[in-house]
PDB file of C-alpha atoms in Angstrom:
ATOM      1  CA  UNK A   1       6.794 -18.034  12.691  1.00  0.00           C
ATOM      2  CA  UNK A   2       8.705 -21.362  13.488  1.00  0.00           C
ATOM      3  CA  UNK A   3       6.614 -21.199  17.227  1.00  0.00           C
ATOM      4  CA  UNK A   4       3.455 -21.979  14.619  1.00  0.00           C
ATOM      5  CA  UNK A   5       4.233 -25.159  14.138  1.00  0.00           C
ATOM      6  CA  UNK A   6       3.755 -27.474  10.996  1.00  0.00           C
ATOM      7  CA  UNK A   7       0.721 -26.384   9.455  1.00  0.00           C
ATOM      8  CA  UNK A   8      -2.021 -28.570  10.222  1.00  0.00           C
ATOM      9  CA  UNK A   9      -4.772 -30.271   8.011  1.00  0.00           C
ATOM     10  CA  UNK A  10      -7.372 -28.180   9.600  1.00  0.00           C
ATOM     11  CA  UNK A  11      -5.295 -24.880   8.704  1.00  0.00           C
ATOM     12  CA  UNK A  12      -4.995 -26.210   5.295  1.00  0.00           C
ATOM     13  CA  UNK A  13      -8.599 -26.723   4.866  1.00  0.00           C
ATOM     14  CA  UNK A  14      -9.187 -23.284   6.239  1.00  0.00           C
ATOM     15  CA  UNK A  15      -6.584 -21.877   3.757  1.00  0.00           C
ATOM     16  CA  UNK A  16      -7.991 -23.301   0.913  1.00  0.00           C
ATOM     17  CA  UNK A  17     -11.620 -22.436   1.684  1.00  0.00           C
ATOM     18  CA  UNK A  18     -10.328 -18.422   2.088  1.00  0.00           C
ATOM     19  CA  UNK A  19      -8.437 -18.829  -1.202  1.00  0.00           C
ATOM     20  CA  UNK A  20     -11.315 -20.503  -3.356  1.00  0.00           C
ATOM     21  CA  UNK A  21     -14.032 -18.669  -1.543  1.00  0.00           C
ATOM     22  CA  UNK A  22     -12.696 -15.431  -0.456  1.00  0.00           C
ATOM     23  CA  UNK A  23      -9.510 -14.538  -2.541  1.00  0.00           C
ATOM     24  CA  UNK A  24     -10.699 -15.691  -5.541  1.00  0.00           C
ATOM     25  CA  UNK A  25     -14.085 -13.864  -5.560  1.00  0.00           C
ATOM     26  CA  UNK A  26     -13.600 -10.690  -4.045  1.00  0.00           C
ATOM     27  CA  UNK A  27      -9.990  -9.357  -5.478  1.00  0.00           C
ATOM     28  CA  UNK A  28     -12.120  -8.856  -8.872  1.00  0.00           C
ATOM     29  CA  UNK A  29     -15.149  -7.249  -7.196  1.00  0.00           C
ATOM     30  CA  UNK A  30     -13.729  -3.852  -6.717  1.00  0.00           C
ATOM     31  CA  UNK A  31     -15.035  -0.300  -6.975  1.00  0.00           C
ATOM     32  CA  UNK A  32     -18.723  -0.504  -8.557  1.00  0.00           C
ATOM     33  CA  UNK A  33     -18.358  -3.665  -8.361  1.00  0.00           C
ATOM     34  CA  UNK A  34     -18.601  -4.031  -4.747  1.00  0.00           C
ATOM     35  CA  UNK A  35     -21.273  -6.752  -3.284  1.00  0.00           C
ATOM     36  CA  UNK A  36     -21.131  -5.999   0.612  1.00  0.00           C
ATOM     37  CA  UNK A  37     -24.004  -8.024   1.377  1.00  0.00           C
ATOM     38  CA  UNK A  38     -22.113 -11.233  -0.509  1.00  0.00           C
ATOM     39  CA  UNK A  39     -18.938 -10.079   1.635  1.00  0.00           C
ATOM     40  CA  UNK A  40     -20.549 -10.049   4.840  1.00  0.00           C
ATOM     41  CA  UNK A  41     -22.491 -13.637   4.024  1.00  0.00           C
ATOM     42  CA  UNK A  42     -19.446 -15.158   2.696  1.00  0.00           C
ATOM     43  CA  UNK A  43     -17.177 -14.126   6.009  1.00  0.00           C
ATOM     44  CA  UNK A  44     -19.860 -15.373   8.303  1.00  0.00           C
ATOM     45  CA  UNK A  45     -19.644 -18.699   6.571  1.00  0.00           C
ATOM     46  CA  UNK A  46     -15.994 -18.767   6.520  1.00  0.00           C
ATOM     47  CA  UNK A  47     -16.025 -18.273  10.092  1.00  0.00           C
ATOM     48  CA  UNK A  48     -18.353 -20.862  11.378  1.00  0.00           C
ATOM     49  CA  UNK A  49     -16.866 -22.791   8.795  1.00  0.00           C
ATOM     50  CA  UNK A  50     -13.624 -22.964  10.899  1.00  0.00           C
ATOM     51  CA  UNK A  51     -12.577 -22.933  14.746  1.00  0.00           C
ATOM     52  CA  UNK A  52     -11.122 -19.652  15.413  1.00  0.00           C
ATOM     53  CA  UNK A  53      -7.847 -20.814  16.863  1.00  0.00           C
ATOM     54  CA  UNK A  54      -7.316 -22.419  13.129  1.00  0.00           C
ATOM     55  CA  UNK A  55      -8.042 -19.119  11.466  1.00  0.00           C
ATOM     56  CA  UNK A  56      -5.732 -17.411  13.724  1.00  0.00           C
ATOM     57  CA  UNK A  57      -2.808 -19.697  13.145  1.00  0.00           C
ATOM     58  CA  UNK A  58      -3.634 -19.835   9.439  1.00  0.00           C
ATOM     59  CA  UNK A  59      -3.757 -15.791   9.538  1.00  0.00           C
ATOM     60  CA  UNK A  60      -0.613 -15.273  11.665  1.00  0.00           C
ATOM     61  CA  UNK A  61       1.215 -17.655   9.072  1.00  0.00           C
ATOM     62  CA  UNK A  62      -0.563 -15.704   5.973  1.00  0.00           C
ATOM     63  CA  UNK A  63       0.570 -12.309   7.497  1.00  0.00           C
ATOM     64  CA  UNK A  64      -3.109 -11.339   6.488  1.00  0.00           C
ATOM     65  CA  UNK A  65      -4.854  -8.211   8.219  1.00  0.00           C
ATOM     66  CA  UNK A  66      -7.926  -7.810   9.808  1.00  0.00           C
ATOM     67  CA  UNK A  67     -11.142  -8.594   8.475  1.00  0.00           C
ATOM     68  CA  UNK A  68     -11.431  -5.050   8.246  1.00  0.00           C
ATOM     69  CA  UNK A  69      -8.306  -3.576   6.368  1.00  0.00           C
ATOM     70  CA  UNK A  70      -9.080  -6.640   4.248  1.00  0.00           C
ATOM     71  CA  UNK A  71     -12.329  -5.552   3.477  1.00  0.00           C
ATOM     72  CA  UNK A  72     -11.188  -2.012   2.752  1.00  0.00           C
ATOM     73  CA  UNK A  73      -8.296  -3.556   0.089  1.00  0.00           C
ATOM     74  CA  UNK A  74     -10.682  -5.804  -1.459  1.00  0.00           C
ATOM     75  CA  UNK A  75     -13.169  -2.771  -1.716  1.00  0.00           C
ATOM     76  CA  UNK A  76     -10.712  -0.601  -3.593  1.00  0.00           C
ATOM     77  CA  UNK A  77      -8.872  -2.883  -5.978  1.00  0.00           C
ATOM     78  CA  UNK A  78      -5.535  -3.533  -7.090  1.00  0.00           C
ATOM     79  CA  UNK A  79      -3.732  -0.479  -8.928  1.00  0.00           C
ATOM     80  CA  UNK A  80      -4.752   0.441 -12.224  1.00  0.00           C
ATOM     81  CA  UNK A  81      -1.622  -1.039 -13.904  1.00  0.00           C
ATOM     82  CA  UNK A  82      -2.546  -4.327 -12.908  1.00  0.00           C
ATOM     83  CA  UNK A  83      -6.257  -4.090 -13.912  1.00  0.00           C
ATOM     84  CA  UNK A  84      -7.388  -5.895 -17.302  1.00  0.00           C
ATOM     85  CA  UNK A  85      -6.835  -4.140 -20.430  1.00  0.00           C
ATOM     86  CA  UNK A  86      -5.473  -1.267 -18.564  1.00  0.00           C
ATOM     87  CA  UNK A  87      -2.636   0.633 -20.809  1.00  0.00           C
ATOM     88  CA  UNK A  88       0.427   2.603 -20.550  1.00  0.00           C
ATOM     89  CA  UNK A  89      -0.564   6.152 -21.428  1.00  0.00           C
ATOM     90  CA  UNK A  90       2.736   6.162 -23.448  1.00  0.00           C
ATOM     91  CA  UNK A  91       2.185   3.199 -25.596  1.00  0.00           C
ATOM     92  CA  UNK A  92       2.316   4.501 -29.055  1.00  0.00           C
ATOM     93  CA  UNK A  93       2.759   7.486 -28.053  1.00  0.00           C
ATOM     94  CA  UNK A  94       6.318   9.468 -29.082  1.00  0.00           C
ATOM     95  CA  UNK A  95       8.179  10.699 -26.141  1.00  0.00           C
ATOM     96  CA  UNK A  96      11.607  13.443 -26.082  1.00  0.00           C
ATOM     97  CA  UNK A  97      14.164  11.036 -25.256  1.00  0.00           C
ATOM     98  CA  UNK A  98      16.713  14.582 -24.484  1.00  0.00           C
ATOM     99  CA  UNK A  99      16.993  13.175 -21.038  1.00  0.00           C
ATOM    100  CA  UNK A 100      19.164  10.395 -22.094  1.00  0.00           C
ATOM    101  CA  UNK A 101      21.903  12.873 -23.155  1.00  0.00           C
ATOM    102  CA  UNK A 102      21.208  15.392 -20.154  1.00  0.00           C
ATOM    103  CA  UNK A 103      21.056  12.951 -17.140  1.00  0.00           C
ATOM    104  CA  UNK A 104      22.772  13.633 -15.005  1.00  0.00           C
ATOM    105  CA  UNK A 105      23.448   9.890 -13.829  1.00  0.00           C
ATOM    106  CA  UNK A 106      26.186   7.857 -11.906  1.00  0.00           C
ATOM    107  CA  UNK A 107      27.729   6.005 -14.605  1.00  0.00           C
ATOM    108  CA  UNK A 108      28.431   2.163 -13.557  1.00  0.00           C
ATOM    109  CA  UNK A 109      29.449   0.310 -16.499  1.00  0.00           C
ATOM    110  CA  UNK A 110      29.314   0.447 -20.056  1.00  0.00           C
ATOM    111  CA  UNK A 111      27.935   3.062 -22.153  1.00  0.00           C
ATOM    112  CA  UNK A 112      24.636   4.768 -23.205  1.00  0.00           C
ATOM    113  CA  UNK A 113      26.138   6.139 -26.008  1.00  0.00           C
ATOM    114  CA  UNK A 114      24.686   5.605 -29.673  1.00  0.00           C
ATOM    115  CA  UNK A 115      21.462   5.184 -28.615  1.00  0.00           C
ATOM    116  CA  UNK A 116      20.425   7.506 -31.042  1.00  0.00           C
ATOM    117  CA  UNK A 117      21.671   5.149 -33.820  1.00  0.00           C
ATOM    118  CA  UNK A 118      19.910   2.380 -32.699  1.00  0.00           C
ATOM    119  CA  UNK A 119      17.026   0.052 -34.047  1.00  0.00           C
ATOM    120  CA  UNK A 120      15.643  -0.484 -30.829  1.00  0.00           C
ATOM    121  CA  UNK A 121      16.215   1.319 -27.920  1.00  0.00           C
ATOM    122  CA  UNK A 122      15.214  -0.966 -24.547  1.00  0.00           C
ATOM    123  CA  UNK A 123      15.074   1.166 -21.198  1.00  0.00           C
ATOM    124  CA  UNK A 124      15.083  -0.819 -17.864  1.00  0.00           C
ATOM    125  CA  UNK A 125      14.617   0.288 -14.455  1.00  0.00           C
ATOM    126  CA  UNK A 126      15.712  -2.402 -11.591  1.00  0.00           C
ATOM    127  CA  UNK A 127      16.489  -1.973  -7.716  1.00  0.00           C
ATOM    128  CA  UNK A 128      19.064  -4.569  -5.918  1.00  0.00           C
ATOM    129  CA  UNK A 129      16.437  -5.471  -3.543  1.00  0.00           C
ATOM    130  CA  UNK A 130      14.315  -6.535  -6.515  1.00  0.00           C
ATOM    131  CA  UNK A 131      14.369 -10.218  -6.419  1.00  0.00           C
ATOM    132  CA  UNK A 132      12.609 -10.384  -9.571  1.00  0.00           C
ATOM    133  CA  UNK A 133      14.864  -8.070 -10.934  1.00  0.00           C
ATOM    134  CA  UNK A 134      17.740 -10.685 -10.850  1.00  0.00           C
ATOM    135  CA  UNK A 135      15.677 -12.742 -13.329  1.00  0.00           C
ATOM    136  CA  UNK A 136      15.933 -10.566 -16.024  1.00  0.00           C
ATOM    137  CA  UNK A 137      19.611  -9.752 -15.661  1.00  0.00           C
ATOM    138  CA  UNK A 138      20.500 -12.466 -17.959  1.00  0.00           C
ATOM    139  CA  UNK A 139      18.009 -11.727 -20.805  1.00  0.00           C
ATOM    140  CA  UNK A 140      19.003  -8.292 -21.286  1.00  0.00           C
ATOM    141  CA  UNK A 141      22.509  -9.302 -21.579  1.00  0.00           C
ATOM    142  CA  UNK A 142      21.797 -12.036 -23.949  1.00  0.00           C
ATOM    143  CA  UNK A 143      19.718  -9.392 -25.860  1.00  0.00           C
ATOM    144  CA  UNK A 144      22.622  -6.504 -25.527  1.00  0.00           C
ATOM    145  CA  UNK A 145      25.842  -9.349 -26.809  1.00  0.00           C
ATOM    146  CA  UNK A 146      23.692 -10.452 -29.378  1.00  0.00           C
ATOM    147  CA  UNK A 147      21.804  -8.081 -31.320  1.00  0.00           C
ATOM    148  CA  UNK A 148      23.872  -5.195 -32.235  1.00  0.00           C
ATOM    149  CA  UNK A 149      20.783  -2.696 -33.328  1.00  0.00           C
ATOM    150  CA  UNK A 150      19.381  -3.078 -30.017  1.00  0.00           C
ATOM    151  CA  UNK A 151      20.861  -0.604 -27.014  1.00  0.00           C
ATOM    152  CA  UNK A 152      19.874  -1.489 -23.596  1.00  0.00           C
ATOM    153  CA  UNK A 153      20.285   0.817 -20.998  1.00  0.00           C
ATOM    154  CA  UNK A 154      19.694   0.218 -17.588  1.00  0.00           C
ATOM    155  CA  UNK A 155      18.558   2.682 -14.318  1.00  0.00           C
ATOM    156  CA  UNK A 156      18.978   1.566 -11.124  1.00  0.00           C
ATOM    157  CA  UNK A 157      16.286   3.430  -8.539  1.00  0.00           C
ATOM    158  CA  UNK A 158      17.082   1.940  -5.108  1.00  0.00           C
ATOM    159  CA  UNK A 159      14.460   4.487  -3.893  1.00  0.00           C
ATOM    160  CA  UNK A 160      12.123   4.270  -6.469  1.00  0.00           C
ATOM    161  CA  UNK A 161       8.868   4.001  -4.774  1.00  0.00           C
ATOM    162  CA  UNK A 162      10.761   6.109  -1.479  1.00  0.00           C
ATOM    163  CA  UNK A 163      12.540   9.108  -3.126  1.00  0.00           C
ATOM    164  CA  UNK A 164      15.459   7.488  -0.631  1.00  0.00           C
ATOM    165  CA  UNK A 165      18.513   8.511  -0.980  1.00  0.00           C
ATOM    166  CA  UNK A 166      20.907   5.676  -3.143  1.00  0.00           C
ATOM    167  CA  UNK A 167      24.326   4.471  -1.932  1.00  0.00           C
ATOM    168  CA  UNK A 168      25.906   4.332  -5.387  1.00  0.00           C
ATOM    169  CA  UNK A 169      29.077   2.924  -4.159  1.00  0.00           C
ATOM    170  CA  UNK A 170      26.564  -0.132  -2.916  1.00  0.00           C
ATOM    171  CA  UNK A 171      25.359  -0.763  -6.319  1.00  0.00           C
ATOM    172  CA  UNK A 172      28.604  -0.511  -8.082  1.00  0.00           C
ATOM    173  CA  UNK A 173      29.400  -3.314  -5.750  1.00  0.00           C
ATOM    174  CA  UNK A 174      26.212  -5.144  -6.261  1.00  0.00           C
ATOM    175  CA  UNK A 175      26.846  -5.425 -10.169  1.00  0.00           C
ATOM    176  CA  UNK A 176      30.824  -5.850  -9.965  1.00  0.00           C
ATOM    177  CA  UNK A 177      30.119  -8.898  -8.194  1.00  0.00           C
ATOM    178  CA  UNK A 178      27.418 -10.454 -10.905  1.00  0.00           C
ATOM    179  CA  UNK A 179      28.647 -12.106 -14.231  1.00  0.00           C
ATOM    180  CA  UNK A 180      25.048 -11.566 -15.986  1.00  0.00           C
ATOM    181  CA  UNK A 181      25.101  -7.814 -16.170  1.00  0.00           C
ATOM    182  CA  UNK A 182      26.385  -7.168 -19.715  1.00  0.00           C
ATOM    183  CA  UNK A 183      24.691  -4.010 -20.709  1.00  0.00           C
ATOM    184  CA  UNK A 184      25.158  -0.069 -20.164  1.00  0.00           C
ATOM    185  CA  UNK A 185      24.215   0.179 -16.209  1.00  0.00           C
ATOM    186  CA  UNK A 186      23.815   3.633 -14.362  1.00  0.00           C
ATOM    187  CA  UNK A 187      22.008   5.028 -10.998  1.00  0.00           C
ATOM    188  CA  UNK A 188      19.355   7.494 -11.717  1.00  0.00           C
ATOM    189  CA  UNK A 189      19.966   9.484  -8.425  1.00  0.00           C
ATOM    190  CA  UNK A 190      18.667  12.360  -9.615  1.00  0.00           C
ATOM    191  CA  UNK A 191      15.240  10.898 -10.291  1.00  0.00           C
ATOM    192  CA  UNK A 192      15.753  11.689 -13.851  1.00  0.00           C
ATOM    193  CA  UNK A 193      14.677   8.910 -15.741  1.00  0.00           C
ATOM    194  CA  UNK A 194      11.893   7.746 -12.855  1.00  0.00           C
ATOM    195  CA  UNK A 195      10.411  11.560 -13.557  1.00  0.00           C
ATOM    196  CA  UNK A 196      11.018  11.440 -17.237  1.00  0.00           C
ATOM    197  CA  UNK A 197       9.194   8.073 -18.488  1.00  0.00           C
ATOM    198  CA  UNK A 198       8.545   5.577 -15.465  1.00  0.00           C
ATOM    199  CA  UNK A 199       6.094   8.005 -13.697  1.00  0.00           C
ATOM    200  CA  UNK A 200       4.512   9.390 -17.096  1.00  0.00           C
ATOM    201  CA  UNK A 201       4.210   5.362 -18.118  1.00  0.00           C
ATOM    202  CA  UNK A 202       2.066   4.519 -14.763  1.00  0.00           C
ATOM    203  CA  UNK A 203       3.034   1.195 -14.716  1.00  0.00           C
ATOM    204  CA  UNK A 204       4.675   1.651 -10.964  1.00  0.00           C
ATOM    205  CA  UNK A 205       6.377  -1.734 -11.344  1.00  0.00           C
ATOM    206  CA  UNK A 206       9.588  -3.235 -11.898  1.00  0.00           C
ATOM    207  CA  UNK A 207      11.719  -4.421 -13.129  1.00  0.00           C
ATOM    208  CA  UNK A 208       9.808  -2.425 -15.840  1.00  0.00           C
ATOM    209  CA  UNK A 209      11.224  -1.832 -19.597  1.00  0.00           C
ATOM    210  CA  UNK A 210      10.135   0.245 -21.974  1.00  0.00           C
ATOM    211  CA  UNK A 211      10.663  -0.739 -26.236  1.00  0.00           C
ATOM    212  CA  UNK A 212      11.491   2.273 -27.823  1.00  0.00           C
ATOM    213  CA  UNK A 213      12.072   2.545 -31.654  1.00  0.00           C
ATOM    214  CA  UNK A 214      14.789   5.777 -31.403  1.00  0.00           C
ATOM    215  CA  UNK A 215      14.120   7.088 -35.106  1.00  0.00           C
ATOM    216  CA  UNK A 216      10.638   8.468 -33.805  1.00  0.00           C
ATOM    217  CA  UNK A 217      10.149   8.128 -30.575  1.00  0.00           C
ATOM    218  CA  UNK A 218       7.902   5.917 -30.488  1.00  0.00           C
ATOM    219  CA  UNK A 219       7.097   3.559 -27.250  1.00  0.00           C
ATOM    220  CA  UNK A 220       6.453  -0.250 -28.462  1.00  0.00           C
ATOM    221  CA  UNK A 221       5.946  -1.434 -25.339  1.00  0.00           C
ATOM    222  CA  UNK A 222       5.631  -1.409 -21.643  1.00  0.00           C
ATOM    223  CA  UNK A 223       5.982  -4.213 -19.063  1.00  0.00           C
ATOM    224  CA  UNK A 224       8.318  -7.129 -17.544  1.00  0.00           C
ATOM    225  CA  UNK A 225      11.165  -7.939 -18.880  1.00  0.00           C
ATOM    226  CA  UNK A 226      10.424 -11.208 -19.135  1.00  0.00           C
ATOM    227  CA  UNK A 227       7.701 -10.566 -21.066  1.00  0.00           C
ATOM    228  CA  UNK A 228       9.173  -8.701 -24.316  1.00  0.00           C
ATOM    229  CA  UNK A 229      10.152 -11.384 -26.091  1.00  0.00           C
ATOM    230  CA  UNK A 230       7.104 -11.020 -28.734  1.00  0.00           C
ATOM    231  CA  UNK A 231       6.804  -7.302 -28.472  1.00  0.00           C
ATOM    232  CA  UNK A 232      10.665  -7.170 -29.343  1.00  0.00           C
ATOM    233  CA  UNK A 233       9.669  -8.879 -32.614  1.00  0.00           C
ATOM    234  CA  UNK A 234       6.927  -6.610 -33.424  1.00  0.00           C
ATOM    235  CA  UNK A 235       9.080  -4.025 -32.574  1.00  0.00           C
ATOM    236  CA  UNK A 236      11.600  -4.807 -35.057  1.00  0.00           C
ATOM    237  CA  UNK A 237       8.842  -4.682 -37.940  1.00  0.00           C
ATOM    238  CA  UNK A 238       7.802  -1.016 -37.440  1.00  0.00           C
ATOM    239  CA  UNK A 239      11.769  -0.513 -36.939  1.00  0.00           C
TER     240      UNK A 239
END
């Protein structure tokens, strides 16, 4: 990438054209939504538009395919998790929460125990090699040290989207090395948590926690860490 070069005015023009005229219009035209006759008008125009050494730098430096695999992403959409107004199948919906108890799981630290007891029960799933992950490490533990009638427990899923295998003596180095991980923490190696209420949820994302009230079962919530600050509250009121 550094053979590239500093990225010229004329690449930046061309980036900013595909952004505002391609990007921007197409990533919402998916499915039945499809206009291949706007596609094909707006790529011609973006191509005599620019000179095609420009696009190819700019394209190398995106890491963007061809026109074609392009074409064939912005023809099928992003995932349905990610679609407006698209919803967890479990929100509001009561799950069996057995699998806490059953596992089994490679313990790291702390302790799932008492969930049971709980107001709120918040279930994370993370991955080491989740860089936005690492944001939310501090939040939880905030959450866990300061409200008592909340249990956090944590999965790791280093293979979650794989089914690889995990090095759990990795992980329990990866978190014995971090001062922001103050909450229950275990490895899910047996895919038990992933089968039990990540997959079922369908939002194939993380880090990803569910807001569970444990007297019924109930799921609150679904979604990014970072984004549960409300739904905790709301949470609390049906609690």
């Amino acid at each position: 990438m550094a053979s590239l070069g500093p990225e010229s005015p004329a690449e930046l023009a061309a980036k900013n054209d595909f952004g505002a005229n391609i990007w921007a219009i197409f990533q919402d035209l998916y499915e039945a939504k499809w206009d291949q006759a706007r596609w094909n008008a707006a790529v011609a125009r973006f191509k005599a538009a620019h000179d095609p050494a420009v696009v190819q730098r700019f394209w190398m430096r995106a890491k963007l395919p061809t026109w074609d695999a392009l074409e064939a992403q912005f023809r099928k959409g992003p995932p349905p998790f990610l679609r407006p107004g698209w919803r967890s199948p479990l929100l509001g919906k009561k799950v069996d929460l057995r699998w806490l108890d059953a596992g089994p799981f490679d313990h790291v630290k702390g302790s799932k125990d008492g969930w049971r007891d709980a107001r709120i029960l918040i279930i994370e799933f993370w991955a080491t090699w989740c860089r936005p992950c690492l944001a939310v490490f501090r939040d939880l533990s905030a959450i866990a040290r300061t409200h008592p009638d909340i249990k956090v427990v944590a999965f790791n899923s280093e293979g979650i989207f794989t089914n690889a295998p995990i090095d759990v003596a990795a992980v329990r180095k990866f978190v014995a090395r971090r001062d922001d991980m103050d909450y229950p923490i275990y490895v899910d190696t047996h895919r038990v948590a992933v089968n039990s209420i990540f997959q079922p949820g369908q939002n194939l994302s993380i880090p990803l926690a569910f807001i569970i009230t444990p007297k019924d079962g109930i799921v609150r919530w679904v979604g990014n860490p970072e984004e549960m600050a409300a739904p905790l509250e709301k949470a609390f009121a049906a609690a």
